[in-house]
Short mmCIF file of C-alpha atoms in Angstrom, two decimals:
data_model
loop_
_atom_site.label_atom_id
_atom_site.label_comp_id
_atom_site.label_asym_id
_atom_site.label_seq_id
_atom_site.Cartn_x
_atom_site.Cartn_y
_atom_site.Cartn_z
CA MET X 1 99.96 187.34 147.28
CA GLU X 2 101.44 184.88 149.65
CA GLY X 3 104.33 183.12 148.95
CA MET X 4 104.63 179.42 148.25
CA THR X 5 104.94 176.75 151.16
CA VAL X 6 108.24 175.17 150.12
CA LEU X 7 109.62 171.74 151.37
CA ILE X 8 113.02 171.33 151.40
CA VAL X 9 114.87 167.70 151.70
CA GLY X 10 117.54 166.11 153.47
CA SER X 11 120.30 167.71 156.41
CA GLY X 12 123.19 168.64 154.70
CA GLY X 13 125.02 171.70 153.93
CA ARG X 14 123.52 172.05 150.88
CA GLU X 15 119.86 171.95 151.88
CA HIS X 16 120.47 174.56 154.49
CA ALA X 17 121.93 177.04 151.31
CA ILE X 18 119.37 175.93 149.35
CA SER X 19 117.19 177.24 152.84
CA ILE X 20 119.25 180.94 152.60
CA GLY X 21 118.44 181.61 149.44
CA LEU X 22 114.72 180.67 149.14
CA ASN X 23 113.91 182.51 152.62
CA GLN X 24 115.03 185.56 150.28
CA SER X 25 112.40 185.10 147.76
CA HIS X 26 109.67 187.51 147.75
CA SER X 27 107.87 183.81 146.22
CA VAL X 28 108.19 182.63 149.58
CA GLY X 29 106.17 182.50 152.53
CA SER X 30 107.18 179.54 154.69
CA ILE X 31 110.17 176.61 154.38
CA HIS X 32 109.81 173.42 155.72
CA ILE X 33 112.95 171.04 155.96
CA ALA X 34 112.67 167.38 156.43
CA PRO X 35 115.06 166.50 158.70
CA GLY X 36 116.82 169.67 158.62
CA ASN X 37 119.84 170.83 160.76
CA ALA X 38 120.54 173.09 163.54
CA GLY X 39 121.38 175.60 160.51
CA THR X 40 117.93 175.34 158.77
CA ALA X 41 115.93 175.47 162.12
CA MET X 42 117.12 179.00 161.63
CA VAL X 43 115.51 180.22 158.60
CA GLY X 44 112.43 177.26 158.80
CA THR X 45 110.82 174.53 160.41
CA ASN X 46 112.35 171.39 160.41
CA HIS X 47 110.62 167.90 160.06
CA PRO X 48 111.32 164.66 161.75
CA VAL X 49 111.32 163.03 158.40
CA GLU X 50 114.34 161.05 157.61
CA ALA X 51 115.53 162.04 153.77
CA SER X 52 114.97 157.89 153.09
CA ASN X 53 111.71 157.87 154.03
CA ILE X 54 109.48 158.97 151.35
CA ASP X 55 105.97 158.12 152.68
CA GLY X 56 107.04 160.23 154.87
CA LEU X 57 107.61 162.81 153.29
CA VAL X 58 105.06 162.63 150.98
CA SER X 59 102.85 162.42 153.73
CA LEU X 60 104.50 165.91 155.44
CA ALA X 61 103.81 167.24 151.99
CA MET X 62 100.54 167.04 151.47
CA GLU X 63 99.83 167.73 155.43
CA ILE X 64 101.72 170.81 154.88
CA GLY X 65 100.05 172.18 151.30
CA ALA X 66 103.88 172.19 149.94
CA ASP X 67 103.55 173.94 146.13
CA LEU X 68 106.98 172.88 145.89
CA VAL X 69 109.42 170.02 147.35
CA VAL X 70 113.08 170.51 146.69
CA ILE X 71 114.94 167.19 146.34
CA GLY X 72 118.38 168.23 148.13
CA PRO X 73 120.05 164.35 148.03
CA GLU X 74 119.97 161.91 146.06
CA GLY X 75 119.17 158.59 147.71
CA PRO X 76 115.37 159.78 147.82
CA LEU X 77 114.61 161.19 143.89
CA VAL X 78 116.09 156.77 142.54
CA GLY X 79 114.13 155.92 145.18
CA GLY X 80 111.13 157.94 142.98
CA ILE X 81 110.07 161.07 145.79
CA THR X 82 109.75 162.60 142.42
CA ASP X 83 107.11 160.54 140.44
CA ARG X 84 105.42 160.21 143.60
CA LEU X 85 104.52 163.49 144.53
CA ARG X 86 103.57 164.20 140.61
CA GLU X 87 101.26 161.50 141.23
CA ILE X 88 99.36 164.10 143.23
CA SER X 89 100.47 167.12 141.92
CA ILE X 90 102.37 168.65 143.10
CA PRO X 91 105.19 170.25 141.63
CA CYS X 92 109.09 168.30 142.73
CA PHE X 93 112.49 170.25 141.45
CA GLY X 94 114.02 167.16 141.15
CA PRO X 95 114.19 164.19 138.36
CA HIS X 96 111.81 161.22 138.61
CA SER X 97 113.36 157.41 139.35
CA GLU X 98 114.42 156.66 135.56
CA GLY X 99 116.10 160.34 134.82
CA ALA X 100 117.50 160.01 138.68
CA MET X 101 119.84 156.49 137.48
CA LEU X 102 122.46 159.12 134.91
CA GLU X 103 124.32 158.79 139.38
CA GLY X 104 122.39 156.32 140.04
CA SER X 105 123.61 153.93 138.27
CA LYS X 106 127.53 154.86 136.63
CA MET X 107 127.63 152.22 133.35
CA HIS X 108 124.22 153.91 132.98
CA ALA X 109 125.67 157.22 132.57
CA LYS X 110 128.87 155.42 130.77
CA ASP X 111 126.05 153.37 128.10
CA LEU X 112 124.42 157.34 127.05
CA MET X 113 127.65 159.04 126.98
CA LYS X 114 129.00 156.50 124.20
CA GLN X 115 125.71 156.76 123.17
CA LEU X 116 125.82 160.51 122.04
CA ARG X 117 129.19 160.55 121.70
CA ILE X 118 129.84 162.80 124.43
CA PRO X 119 133.05 162.41 125.99
CA THR X 120 134.24 161.25 128.99
CA ALA X 121 136.73 158.01 130.46
CA ALA X 122 136.69 155.06 129.20
CA ALA X 123 135.48 152.39 131.27
CA THR X 124 135.65 148.96 131.90
CA ARG X 125 133.03 146.26 133.93
CA LEU X 126 135.16 144.33 135.63
CA ASP X 127 132.95 140.46 137.98
CA ARG X 128 133.94 137.65 139.63
CA ASN X 129 135.31 136.30 136.62
CA SER X 130 137.43 139.07 135.80
CA ASP X 131 141.12 138.13 135.95
CA ILE X 132 141.50 141.01 138.30
CA LYS X 133 145.84 141.05 138.31
CA ASP X 134 146.18 140.63 134.67
CA PHE X 135 143.37 143.93 134.13
CA LEU X 136 145.71 146.09 136.41
CA THR X 137 148.98 144.00 134.26
CA GLN X 138 147.43 145.20 131.01
CA ASN X 139 146.33 148.66 132.10
CA PRO X 140 148.85 150.71 133.70
CA PRO X 141 148.23 153.06 136.41
CA PRO X 142 146.91 155.40 138.26
CA TRP X 143 143.62 153.76 138.23
CA VAL X 144 140.26 154.87 139.04
CA VAL X 145 138.05 152.52 140.34
CA LYS X 146 134.44 152.91 140.95
CA ARG X 147 131.91 151.37 142.67
CA ASP X 148 128.58 151.83 140.51
CA VAL X 149 126.20 152.47 143.81
CA LEU X 150 124.99 155.76 145.09
CA ALA X 151 128.12 156.41 148.37
CA ALA X 152 127.94 159.58 149.04
CA GLY X 153 130.92 161.09 146.73
CA LYS X 154 133.46 158.27 148.43
CA GLY X 155 132.75 155.61 146.10
CA VAL X 156 135.88 155.86 144.09
CA VAL X 157 139.60 155.08 144.79
CA VAL X 158 142.07 157.30 142.68
CA THR X 159 145.51 154.84 142.66
CA SER X 160 148.50 153.89 141.87
CA LYS X 161 149.34 151.04 144.33
CA THR X 162 148.10 148.05 143.05
CA ASP X 163 147.80 146.05 146.29
CA GLU X 164 145.50 148.91 147.43
CA ALA X 165 143.23 148.68 143.58
CA GLU X 166 143.19 144.61 144.23
CA ARG X 167 141.28 145.55 148.00
CA PHE X 168 139.22 148.34 146.68
CA ILE X 169 137.65 146.21 143.65
CA TYR X 170 138.19 142.55 145.09
CA ASP X 171 135.38 144.09 148.36
CA SER X 172 133.39 145.89 145.89
CA ILE X 173 132.81 142.93 143.31
CA GLU X 174 131.93 141.28 146.87
CA LYS X 175 129.43 144.29 148.01
CA ASP X 176 127.86 144.98 144.44
CA GLY X 177 128.90 142.56 142.58
CA PHE X 178 130.89 144.03 139.74
CA VAL X 179 132.56 147.41 139.52
CA ILE X 180 133.95 149.99 136.86
CA VAL X 181 137.97 151.07 136.23
CA GLU X 182 138.19 154.18 134.09
CA GLU X 183 140.90 155.15 132.15
CA PHE X 184 142.39 157.80 133.73
CA LEU X 185 142.12 161.66 132.51
CA GLU X 186 144.81 163.78 132.90
CA GLY X 187 143.08 168.07 133.59
CA GLU X 188 141.72 170.42 136.18
CA GLU X 189 138.39 169.29 137.43
CA ALA X 190 135.43 171.68 137.80
CA SER X 191 131.51 171.00 138.31
CA LEU X 192 128.84 173.00 136.51
CA LEU X 193 125.84 172.83 137.98
CA VAL X 194 122.58 173.02 134.94
CA ILE X 195 119.07 173.63 135.63
CA MET X 196 116.99 172.20 133.18
CA ASP X 197 113.17 170.91 131.63
CA GLU X 198 111.77 170.04 128.45
CA SER X 199 111.53 173.49 127.90
CA GLY X 200 115.26 174.50 128.08
CA TYR X 201 117.78 175.11 130.40
CA VAL X 202 120.24 177.43 132.29
CA CYS X 203 123.78 177.09 133.74
CA LEU X 204 124.51 178.58 137.30
CA PRO X 205 128.12 180.08 137.50
CA PRO X 206 130.77 177.72 137.11
CA SER X 207 132.57 176.20 140.59
CA GLN X 208 135.54 173.71 141.43
CA ASP X 209 134.86 170.79 144.51
CA HIS X 210 138.54 169.55 146.59
CA LYS X 211 137.70 166.69 146.99
CA ARG X 212 140.70 165.25 148.78
CA VAL X 213 141.10 165.05 152.25
CA TRP X 214 144.64 167.39 153.01
CA ASN X 215 145.80 170.54 151.31
CA GLY X 216 147.33 169.43 148.22
CA ASP X 217 144.99 167.80 147.13
CA LYS X 218 146.44 164.80 149.63
CA GLY X 219 144.84 162.00 150.95
CA PRO X 220 141.67 159.91 150.61
CA ASN X 221 138.51 160.81 148.50
CA THR X 222 135.31 162.74 150.90
CA GLY X 223 132.34 164.43 149.82
CA GLY X 224 134.36 168.06 149.58
CA MET X 225 136.44 170.09 152.00
CA GLY X 226 135.42 173.11 149.91
CA ALA X 227 134.16 175.11 146.56
CA TYR X 228 134.64 178.27 144.78
CA ALA X 229 132.58 179.94 142.30
CA PRO X 230 133.14 181.01 139.07
CA ALA X 231 135.98 178.76 138.52
CA PRO X 232 138.40 180.33 136.21
CA VAL X 233 139.83 177.25 134.48
CA VAL X 234 135.94 177.31 132.41
CA THR X 235 137.47 179.56 129.87
CA PRO X 236 134.79 181.15 127.59
CA SER X 237 136.09 178.71 124.86
CA VAL X 238 135.97 175.60 127.63
CA HIS X 239 132.13 177.25 128.60
CA SER X 240 131.42 176.76 125.21
CA ARG X 241 132.83 173.56 124.42
CA VAL X 242 130.59 171.71 127.32
CA LEU X 243 127.39 173.41 126.42
CA LYS X 244 127.71 171.61 122.05
CA GLU X 245 130.24 168.61 123.10
CA ILE X 246 127.66 167.60 126.76
CA VAL X 247 125.11 169.85 128.05
CA GLU X 248 123.04 170.42 125.10
CA PRO X 249 122.77 166.62 123.76
CA MET X 250 122.26 165.61 127.24
CA HIS X 251 119.31 168.38 127.20
CA HIS X 252 117.86 167.16 124.14
CA TYR X 253 118.03 162.82 125.21
CA LEU X 254 116.20 164.32 128.32
CA ARG X 255 113.43 166.54 126.79
CA ASN X 256 112.41 163.75 124.65
CA GLN X 257 111.93 161.26 126.86
CA SER X 258 108.71 160.17 127.83
CA VAL X 259 108.80 161.63 130.89
CA PRO X 260 110.94 164.90 130.50
CA TYR X 261 113.68 165.60 133.65
CA ARG X 262 113.47 168.51 135.62
CA GLY X 263 115.96 169.88 138.24
CA VAL X 264 119.37 169.99 138.14
CA LEU X 265 121.97 167.90 136.49
CA TYR X 266 126.06 168.12 138.41
CA VAL X 267 128.19 167.91 135.55
CA GLY X 268 131.63 166.96 136.30
CA LEU X 269 134.32 167.83 134.16
CA MET X 270 138.07 167.11 133.46
CA ILE X 271 139.67 169.97 131.66
CA ASP X 272 142.68 169.02 129.66
CA SER X 273 145.98 171.43 128.61
CA ASP X 274 143.95 172.19 125.71
CA GLY X 275 141.06 172.99 127.06
CA ARG X 276 139.04 169.84 125.95
CA PRO X 277 136.08 168.85 128.38
CA SER X 278 135.43 165.33 129.56
CA VAL X 279 132.96 164.21 131.37
CA VAL X 280 133.76 162.35 135.77
CA GLU X 281 130.54 162.26 135.96
CA PHE X 282 126.73 163.27 136.48
CA ASN X 283 125.20 163.82 139.85
CA VAL X 284 121.21 164.46 139.55
CA ARG X 285 121.34 166.70 142.96
CA PHE X 286 123.42 170.13 143.65
CA GLY X 287 126.27 169.86 144.65
CA ASP X 288 127.70 169.83 147.93
CA PRO X 289 129.32 171.93 148.70
CA GLU X 290 129.20 173.58 145.33
CA THR X 291 125.73 174.84 145.68
CA GLN X 292 126.96 176.57 148.96
CA VAL X 293 128.89 179.37 146.16
CA THR X 294 126.91 179.35 143.18
CA ILE X 295 123.46 180.41 145.52
CA PRO X 296 125.22 183.17 146.93
CA LEU X 297 125.34 184.34 142.96
CA ILE X 298 122.23 184.02 142.06
CA GLU X 299 120.48 187.73 141.92
CA SER X 300 116.85 186.61 140.82
CA ASP X 301 114.44 184.51 143.48
CA LEU X 302 115.37 181.15 143.73
CA GLY X 303 111.62 180.09 144.28
CA GLU X 304 109.90 181.17 140.96
CA ILE X 305 113.53 179.54 139.12
CA LEU X 306 112.76 176.42 141.09
CA LEU X 307 109.04 176.42 140.53
CA ALA X 308 109.71 176.94 136.95
CA THR X 309 111.74 174.57 136.57
CA ALA X 310 109.49 171.20 138.53
CA GLU X 311 106.67 172.90 136.24
CA GLY X 312 108.50 172.89 132.83
CA ASN X 313 108.71 176.02 131.96
CA ILE X 314 112.26 176.82 132.51
CA SER X 315 112.62 178.77 130.02
CA SER X 316 109.98 181.44 130.97
CA LEU X 317 112.74 183.01 133.08
CA ASN X 318 115.97 184.92 132.56
CA PRO X 319 118.15 184.59 135.59
CA VAL X 320 120.58 187.17 136.25
CA PHE X 321 123.88 186.02 138.19
CA SER X 322 126.10 188.72 140.12
CA THR X 323 129.14 188.90 139.37
CA LEU X 324 131.28 188.56 143.19
CA SER X 325 133.07 185.37 144.09
CA SER X 326 132.57 182.90 146.20
CA ALA X 327 133.96 180.79 148.42
CA THR X 328 133.63 177.89 150.93
CA VAL X 329 135.38 175.79 153.71
CA VAL X 330 134.36 172.40 155.40
CA LEU X 331 134.90 172.01 159.13
CA ALA X 332 135.30 168.61 159.10
CA SER X 333 135.03 166.33 162.21
CA GLU X 334 138.03 164.23 163.86
CA GLY X 335 138.20 161.14 162.01
CA TYR X 336 136.95 161.93 158.46
CA PRO X 337 136.22 160.99 156.43
CA GLY X 338 136.86 157.51 158.46
CA LEU X 339 134.83 157.07 161.47
CA SER X 340 134.21 160.86 162.98
CA LYS X 341 134.39 161.75 166.36
CA THR X 342 130.53 163.52 167.03
CA GLY X 343 128.72 165.25 169.86
CA LYS X 344 130.78 167.42 170.22
CA GLU X 345 130.41 171.77 171.13
CA ILE X 346 130.54 174.02 168.12
CA THR X 347 130.80 177.31 169.49
CA GLY X 348 131.57 180.49 166.80
CA ALA X 349 129.16 179.69 164.05
CA ASP X 350 127.14 182.80 164.46
CA VAL X 351 130.07 184.71 163.46
CA THR X 352 128.67 187.04 160.00
CA ILE X 353 131.08 189.13 157.92
CA ASP X 354 129.99 192.57 156.30
CA GLU X 355 131.58 194.67 155.00
CA GLY X 356 131.07 196.65 151.68
CA LEU X 357 130.62 194.04 148.44
CA SER X 358 132.24 191.09 151.12
CA ARG X 359 129.78 189.32 153.51
CA GLY X 360 130.57 185.82 155.09
CA TYR X 361 128.42 183.68 157.02
CA VAL X 362 128.51 180.09 158.01
CA HIS X 363 126.13 177.54 156.37
CA VAL X 364 125.67 174.55 159.20
CA ALA X 365 125.31 171.12 157.71
CA GLY X 366 126.56 167.91 159.83
CA ALA X 367 124.94 169.38 163.45
CA ILE X 368 122.16 170.04 165.93
CA ILE X 369 121.03 171.91 168.72
CA GLN X 370 120.91 169.72 171.95
CA GLY X 371 120.43 170.99 174.63
CA GLY X 372 120.92 174.68 173.74
CA ARG X 373 123.71 174.12 172.43
CA MET X 374 125.26 173.15 168.76
CA VAL X 375 127.13 169.86 168.82
CA SER X 376 128.56 167.81 165.79
CA SER X 377 126.65 165.33 163.69
CA GLY X 378 128.69 164.33 161.09
CA GLY X 379 131.78 163.98 158.96
CA ARG X 380 131.39 167.68 157.64
CA VAL X 381 130.54 169.99 160.26
CA LEU X 382 129.48 173.00 158.60
CA ALA X 383 131.75 175.52 155.51
CA ALA X 384 132.29 179.05 156.06
CA THR X 385 131.39 180.85 153.28
CA GLY X 386 132.99 184.27 152.00
CA ILE X 387 131.44 186.54 148.95
CA ALA X 388 133.92 189.47 147.59
CA PRO X 389 134.66 191.17 144.78
CA LYS X 390 137.94 188.89 143.85
CA LEU X 391 138.19 185.18 144.54
CA SER X 392 140.59 185.98 147.04
CA GLN X 393 138.86 188.58 148.72
CA ALA X 394 136.05 186.15 148.96
CA ILE X 395 139.20 183.31 150.84
CA ASP X 396 140.00 185.54 152.95
CA VAL X 397 136.40 186.40 154.25
CA ALA X 398 135.94 182.76 154.57
CA TYR X 399 138.60 181.79 156.58
CA GLN X 400 138.19 184.69 158.98
CA ILE X 401 135.18 183.04 159.93
CA ILE X 402 136.49 179.22 159.69
CA ASP X 403 139.44 180.63 162.33
CA SER X 404 136.50 181.93 165.13
CA ILE X 405 134.90 178.61 165.16
CA SER X 406 135.65 176.29 167.64
CA LEU X 407 135.06 172.51 167.42
CA GLU X 408 137.63 169.96 169.98
CA GLY X 409 140.08 167.97 166.75
CA SER X 410 138.13 169.81 163.57
CA HIS X 411 139.92 170.23 160.73
CA PHE X 412 139.72 171.73 157.09
CA ARG X 413 141.53 172.29 154.41
CA ASN X 414 143.56 176.12 154.07
CA ASP X 415 144.58 175.95 150.42
CA ILE X 416 140.93 176.46 149.39
CA GLY X 417 141.45 177.51 145.85
CA HIS X 418 144.65 177.33 145.79
CA ARG X 419 144.58 176.09 141.70
CA ALA X 420 143.33 179.43 141.24
CA LEU X 421 145.09 181.76 142.49
CA PRO X 422 148.55 183.26 141.62
CA PRO X 423 151.63 181.65 143.72
CA LYS X 424 152.99 182.90 146.56
CA GLU X 425 156.00 184.72 146.41
#
C-alpha cells in the first residue's frame, strides 16, 4: 500500500518539525509544503502558494491529490480553509473557522471559559468611550494588555509602566476599536498541546516556551525564543487538574458542536505556587517553538495520528511517547522582534549530532535558498534542537549546534530551560 500524500501549510520552524515527523511516518508517501522554507525543501516539495491564499491552497490540495492537509499557522484556520477542504472531502488537521475563533478572538475565548467555569484571569474590555487613565488608576499594575486580533504571538504587552500601558491601549483601540486588559497572574507558564476530535483527545508532553527576547525573561515579547519538554512544573497532580478543570470541559463543549473540533488545542497555562492552573490563552494550532520539542517525543506514526484526528477517530489510537527530554534554542535575526535584517548568509545549519541516545539537528524557520546559499528571510531564522535522556543533556546538545552556526548580527538566549534546571553553584 502506497503512503499518503500530505500537504502542510506554512513556512516556519513548526512546519519543518511537522515535515520531519511525517517523513519518519510509514503511513506517509510524499510531503508537500506551501510555501515552505529551506528546511522543508530537504524533506518534501515546496510550492509557492502563501498560507493566506486559501483559494490557491485548496486548488493545490486537489492538484496533488492530497489525502491529508495539515495547517500550521492560525490565519488560514480563522479564514475557513478547513471548511473549504471538508466540502470537497479532503481530510484536514485543523479546526473549522468557528472553532478557530478560540484564537481569533480573545474575548470569545474569555466568554466561553466563563460559561464553562474554566479558571482564567479576569478581563476588561476597553474602547473609545472608556476612561483609560481612571481604569489604570483603579487597577494597580502590572497590566496585561491584549489586542483581540491575530498578532503572531506579539499582540500582548505586560508592563508596570503607566505610559507604556496607555500607549499600547490607545494604539490598539485606534487600530481595532477596543482592547482587553487582563488581571496579572502570578506563577510559572507552561504549554499543553492537546490533539482532539469528537471521539477523544490525546495530550502531548507538556512544554515551556520562553517568550521574552533576552535572558532572564527580559525585554519585549516574541513569537518564542526557545522551549523544552517535558516541563517539570506540570507535575502529575498539576496535569490531573489541567485535565479535569480545563481540557475535559473544553473537549465536552467542542465535541458537541454542530461541527466538531478536529485538530490541536494549545492550552497556554499559568501555574501558581499552590499548583493551581489557569488558562492564559488558547491557540488552535501547534505552537512554535513548542512543536519542535514535542513532535520528536512522539514515537508512534505521526501521519496516522493526524489523519485519525482529521477523520474524527483519534480514540482508535493509543500513541506512545518517548521518555527522553528535548530542548530547542531559537536563533533570531539582528533587530528581532523589531524590524529584522534579512538576506544574510547562514553557514553551519547542516550540522547534526548523533551520539547514542543523544541527537540534535536544526529546525529551519525564516530561511530560504538563494543562489545556492541559505539566507535569512525572517525574524526567527532557525532553532537548534537537542534530544537526550536528561533535559540538561538535551540543552547542551542544542547549544553545541547553535554555537556552530554563523549568521551576522544574530542573537539567541543562552538560558533556555533555566527554570527546570538546578541553580548553578
